[in-house]
Coordinates of C-alpha atoms in Angstrom, one line a residue:
M1 CA -73.9 49.1 10.9
K2 CA -75.9 49.2 13.8
V3 CA -75.3 53.1 14.8
L4 CA -75.3 55.1 17.9
F5 CA -75.2 59.1 17.1
M6 CA -74.2 61.3 19.4
G7 CA -74.2 65.1 18.4
T8 CA -75.4 68.5 19.2
P9 CA -75.4 71.6 17.2
D10 CA -75.7 71.8 13.0
F11 CA -72.1 70.7 12.6
A12 CA -73.5 67.6 13.8
R13 CA -76.8 67.3 12.1
E14 CA -75.0 67.4 9.0
C15 CA -73.2 64.5 9.9
L16 CA -75.9 62.7 11.3
D17 CA -77.9 63.0 8.0
A18 CA -74.9 61.2 6.1
V19 CA -75.1 58.4 8.3
Y20 CA -78.4 57.9 8.1
T21 CA -79.1 58.4 4.3
A22 CA -76.8 56.2 3.5
G23 CA -78.5 53.5 5.0
H24 CA -76.9 52.5 8.2
E25 CA -79.5 51.7 11.2
V26 CA -79.0 54.7 13.4
V27 CA -80.5 53.0 16.7
G28 CA -80.4 56.5 18.2
A29 CA -79.3 60.0 18.8
V30 CA -78.0 61.0 21.9
T31 CA -78.0 64.9 22.3
Q32 CA -77.8 67.7 24.6
P33 CA -80.7 68.8 26.6
D34 CA -83.3 71.9 25.5
K35 CA -81.6 74.9 25.8
P36 CA -83.5 78.1 26.9
K37 CA -82.6 80.8 24.4
G38 CA -84.2 84.3 23.0
R39 CA -85.8 87.1 24.8
G40 CA -88.7 84.7 26.2
Y41 CA -85.9 82.5 27.2
K42 CA -87.8 79.9 25.4
L43 CA -86.7 76.1 25.3
L44 CA -85.3 75.0 21.9
P45 CA -84.3 71.6 21.1
P46 CA -80.8 71.2 19.2
P47 CA -80.2 70.5 15.6
V48 CA -79.9 66.8 16.3
K49 CA -83.1 66.2 18.2
V50 CA -84.9 68.2 15.6
Y51 CA -83.4 66.0 12.5
A52 CA -83.6 62.5 14.6
E53 CA -87.6 63.3 15.0
E54 CA -88.3 64.0 11.6
K55 CA -86.6 60.5 11.2
N56 CA -88.2 58.6 13.7
I57 CA -84.8 58.0 15.4
P58 CA -85.0 57.5 18.9
V59 CA -83.9 60.4 20.9
F60 CA -81.8 60.3 24.5
Q61 CA -81.2 63.7 26.0
P62 CA -79.2 63.0 29.5
E63 CA -78.3 65.1 32.2
T64 CA -75.3 63.4 32.7
L65 CA -73.5 60.4 31.4
K66 CA -71.3 59.6 35.0
N67 CA -71.5 56.7 37.1
E68 CA -73.0 54.6 34.3
A69 CA -76.3 56.6 34.2
F70 CA -76.9 55.7 30.5
L71 CA -75.2 52.3 30.6
D72 CA -79.0 50.6 31.1
E73 CA -80.2 52.6 27.8
L74 CA -76.9 51.4 25.9
K75 CA -77.4 47.9 26.6
A76 CA -80.8 47.9 25.3
L77 CA -79.2 50.1 22.2
D78 CA -76.8 47.5 21.7
P79 CA -74.7 49.7 19.2
E80 CA -72.1 48.1 17.0
I81 CA -70.5 51.8 16.7
I82 CA -71.1 55.1 18.3
V83 CA -70.0 58.1 15.8
V84 CA -69.6 61.0 17.4
A85 CA -69.7 64.5 16.2
A86 CA -69.5 67.4 18.5
Y87 CA -71.5 66.5 21.3
G88 CA -70.2 68.7 23.9
K89 CA -69.6 66.2 26.6
I90 CA -66.8 63.8 27.6
L91 CA -67.7 60.4 26.9
P92 CA -66.8 58.1 30.0
K93 CA -64.8 54.3 29.6
Y94 CA -68.2 52.1 30.6
I95 CA -69.2 54.1 27.2
L96 CA -65.9 54.2 24.8
D97 CA -65.7 50.6 25.5
Y98 CA -68.5 49.3 25.1
P99 CA -69.5 48.9 21.1
E100 CA -67.6 46.4 19.1
Y101 CA -66.4 49.0 16.5
G102 CA -65.5 51.2 19.0
C103 CA -66.8 54.7 19.4
I104 CA -65.4 57.4 16.5
C105 CA -65.4 61.2 16.3
A106 CA -64.9 63.6 13.3
H107 CA -63.0 66.8 14.4
G108 CA -63.2 69.7 12.4
S109 CA -59.7 70.0 12.1
I110 CA -56.4 68.0 11.1
L111 CA -55.5 66.6 14.3
P112 CA -53.1 67.0 16.5
R113 CA -53.4 70.9 15.4
H114 CA -56.7 72.5 17.3
R115 CA -58.2 70.2 19.6
G116 CA -60.6 70.6 21.4
A117 CA -63.9 72.8 21.4
A118 CA -63.6 75.4 19.0
P119 CA -61.4 74.3 16.2
I120 CA -62.5 75.8 13.2
Q121 CA -62.5 79.6 14.7
R122 CA -59.1 79.5 16.1
A123 CA -58.0 77.7 12.5
I124 CA -59.3 81.4 10.8
L125 CA -58.2 83.2 14.1
E126 CA -54.5 82.0 13.9
G127 CA -54.3 82.5 10.3
D128 CA -54.2 79.1 8.8
T129 CA -54.3 78.2 5.0
E130 CA -55.8 74.7 5.4
T131 CA -58.1 72.5 7.6
G132 CA -60.1 69.6 7.4
I133 CA -62.0 66.9 9.3
T134 CA -60.0 63.9 11.3
V135 CA -62.0 60.8 11.9
M136 CA -60.8 59.2 14.8
Y137 CA -60.8 56.8 17.4
M138 CA -62.1 58.3 20.5
D139 CA -59.9 57.6 24.1
E140 CA -60.3 59.3 27.3
G141 CA -57.9 62.2 26.1
I142 CA -59.9 65.1 24.3
D143 CA -59.2 64.2 20.8
T144 CA -56.3 62.5 21.1
G145 CA -57.3 59.4 20.0
D146 CA -55.5 57.4 17.2
M147 CA -56.4 58.7 13.7
I148 CA -58.6 57.2 11.0
L149 CA -58.8 59.1 8.3
K150 CA -57.9 63.2 7.2
M151 CA -60.1 65.3 4.8
T152 CA -58.5 68.7 4.0
T153 CA -60.1 72.0 2.5
P154 CA -58.3 75.6 2.0
I155 CA -58.8 78.8 4.2
T156 CA -59.5 81.6 1.8
D157 CA -59.4 85.4 2.5
G158 CA -63.3 84.6 1.8
D159 CA -63.9 81.9 4.2
N160 CA -65.2 83.2 7.6
F161 CA -66.9 80.9 10.5
E162 CA -70.3 80.7 8.6
T163 CA -69.0 79.5 5.5
L164 CA -66.3 77.4 6.9
H165 CA -68.4 75.4 9.7
D166 CA -71.2 74.8 6.6
R167 CA -68.3 73.1 4.3
L168 CA -66.5 71.1 7.3
A169 CA -69.9 69.6 8.3
K170 CA -70.4 68.6 4.6
I171 CA -66.8 67.4 4.5
S172 CA -67.3 65.6 8.0
G173 CA -70.6 63.2 6.7
E174 CA -68.4 61.7 3.3
A175 CA -65.5 61.4 6.0
V176 CA -67.6 59.3 8.5
I177 CA -69.4 57.0 5.9
T178 CA -65.8 56.5 4.2
V179 CA -64.4 55.2 7.7
L180 CA -67.9 53.2 8.3
S181 CA -67.1 51.1 5.2
Q182 CA -63.5 51.0 5.9
L183 CA -64.8 49.2 9.1
E184 CA -67.0 46.7 7.6
N185 CA -64.3 45.5 5.6
G186 CA -61.4 46.0 7.9
T187 CA -59.5 48.5 5.6
A188 CA -59.6 51.2 8.4
A189 CA -56.3 52.6 9.3
R190 CA -55.5 53.3 12.8
E191 CA -52.6 55.9 13.0
K192 CA -51.0 57.4 16.4
Q193 CA -51.4 60.9 16.9
E194 CA -48.1 62.4 18.1
D195 CA -48.2 65.6 20.9
E196 CA -45.7 67.7 19.0
G197 CA -47.3 70.0 16.9
S198 CA -50.8 69.7 18.8
T199 CA -52.3 72.8 19.6
Y200 CA -55.6 73.2 21.9
A201 CA -58.8 75.1 20.5
A202 CA -59.9 76.7 23.5
K203 CA -63.5 77.5 23.4
I204 CA -64.0 81.4 22.4
T205 CA -64.3 84.4 24.9
K206 CA -65.0 87.8 25.3
D207 CA -61.4 88.5 25.1
D208 CA -61.1 86.8 21.6
C209 CA -63.5 88.9 20.2
N210 CA -62.0 92.5 21.2
I211 CA -60.2 93.7 18.5
A212 CA -56.7 95.2 19.9
F213 CA -55.8 97.5 16.7
S214 CA -51.9 97.3 17.9
K215 CA -52.1 93.9 15.8
S216 CA -51.5 93.7 12.1
A217 CA -54.1 94.1 9.6
K218 CA -54.0 90.8 9.0
E219 CA -54.3 89.6 12.2
I220 CA -57.6 92.1 12.6
F221 CA -59.0 90.5 9.2
C222 CA -59.0 87.0 10.9
Q223 CA -60.4 87.6 13.9
V224 CA -63.4 89.7 12.0
R225 CA -63.9 86.5 10.3
A226 CA -63.6 83.9 12.6
M227 CA -65.8 86.0 14.9
S228 CA -68.7 86.4 12.0
P229 CA -71.3 85.7 11.8
F230 CA -71.1 85.1 15.6
P231 CA -70.2 85.9 18.4
L232 CA -68.8 89.2 16.0
A233 CA -65.4 90.8 16.7
F234 CA -66.0 94.4 18.1
T235 CA -64.5 98.0 19.0
K236 CA -66.5 100.8 20.6
T237 CA -67.2 104.3 18.9
P238 CA -65.7 107.5 19.6
D239 CA -68.4 108.1 22.0
G240 CA -67.9 104.9 23.8
R241 CA -70.6 102.8 22.0
L242 CA -69.9 99.1 21.3
L243 CA -69.5 98.5 17.7
K244 CA -69.5 94.8 16.6
I245 CA -68.0 94.0 12.9
V246 CA -69.4 91.6 11.1
S247 CA -67.3 91.8 7.9
A248 CA -64.1 93.9 6.6
E249 CA -61.3 93.6 4.3
L250 CA -57.8 94.5 4.1
C251 CA -56.5 97.9 2.0
E252 CA -54.2 98.9 -0.4
G253 CA -51.6 101.1 0.8
S254 CA -50.5 102.3 4.7
S255 CA -51.3 104.6 6.8
G256 CA -48.5 106.7 9.2
A257 CA -51.7 107.1 12.3
K258 CA -51.9 105.6 15.4
P259 CA -53.3 102.6 15.4
G260 CA -57.2 102.7 15.6
T261 CA -57.7 105.8 14.4
V262 CA -60.1 106.2 11.4
A263 CA -57.9 106.7 8.3
A264 CA -60.4 107.0 5.6
V265 CA -63.9 107.3 4.8
N266 CA -65.8 106.1 1.4
E267 CA -68.3 104.0 -0.6
K268 CA -67.4 100.9 1.0
G269 CA -66.9 101.5 4.3
F270 CA -64.7 103.2 6.6
E271 CA -60.5 101.9 7.0
V272 CA -59.0 101.9 10.4
A273 CA -54.9 102.5 11.1
C274 CA -53.7 99.0 12.6
G275 CA -50.4 98.5 14.5
D276 CA -48.5 97.3 11.1
G277 CA -49.0 100.6 9.7
K278 CA -51.9 99.1 7.3
K279 CA -55.5 99.6 7.0
I280 CA -58.7 96.9 7.7
R281 CA -61.3 98.3 5.9
V282 CA -64.8 98.3 7.9
T283 CA -67.8 96.9 5.4
A284 CA -70.4 95.6 7.9
V285 CA -71.1 96.4 11.0
L286 CA -73.9 95.7 14.2
P287 CA -74.0 98.9 16.3
E288 CA -75.5 99.0 19.8
G289 CA -79.0 98.8 19.8
K290 CA -79.2 98.7 16.0
G291 CA -79.8 95.9 13.1
R292 CA -76.8 95.0 11.0
M293 CA -76.2 97.1 8.4
S294 CA -73.1 98.4 5.6
A295 CA -70.6 100.3 7.3
A296 CA -71.6 102.8 4.5
D297 CA -74.6 103.4 6.0
F298 CA -73.1 103.3 9.6
V299 CA -70.9 106.2 8.7
R300 CA -73.7 108.2 7.0
G301 CA -75.5 107.9 10.0
R302 CA -73.5 108.7 12.5
R303 CA -70.9 110.8 11.2
L304 CA -68.0 109.4 11.8
E305 CA -65.2 111.0 10.1
A306 CA -61.6 110.6 9.0
G307 CA -59.3 111.6 12.1
D308 CA -61.2 110.2 14.6
M309 CA -60.5 107.6 17.2
L310 CA -62.2 104.4 18.0
K311 CA -62.0 103.3 21.5
W312 CA -59.8 100.1 22.0
Q313 CA -58.2 98.3 24.7
K314 CA -54.8 96.3 24.2

């Protein structure tokens, strides 16, 4: 099919690669403008732009799509279908209505659960045991369009944001290719989304990363995994220095200590008492002003001891 692709980060890059590799005619890739990153604020291109330029796919980076700003380019490209994955902007009606086969989007959740900007992190954060990819027809709402295909994957205790993101990115490509074939042969389904059971996956904020040890060990375990490897859940050491948590695991047994108390220190890291009387073991950290390290190395360097109290806010 004659495809216009719209997407920005690594997740979208995987989907674009699947569409291109499957032999569809990708007439263009629309992505966000280059953004400054790092200490030098050097302008860096988004992953979709890098991939598209490698494949000689024309790249478009409009500052805005409003007021028919992209209409001339759209008419020149004349796509049969628009495929969207993590583009980062709401598409106006003139774009949604243009292609013969409409606009389809690969979204990183099982809709209607986790509509919105951060579905992968929210699924882990909320303790879901399963997630997946939903390919839907786009409408003017936020992830509210009629659904075409769902593909699922379990969320295990070994998953963090990175591992689940990468797995879902691969699945998104498979799902989109399947849907494009279904659209070509006229077998694509159309299932209306119901608002009942829907949730909204809001963008991750600093508050989502702040560990409140009054929560259960399981909730904190999910929080650490959802925020790793970036932006990382955090607490503060007894002397008030920021301590980001890279990885953790659930502990056997219970603790009678106050939440936030270092209950034990050992060769695996350090254990912290949680609000439900259970413990979580921190296994890797990013201390303020340092690089990532094992929690065991951190303990040896900072002399964190059993009985110390981490500084945390409710």
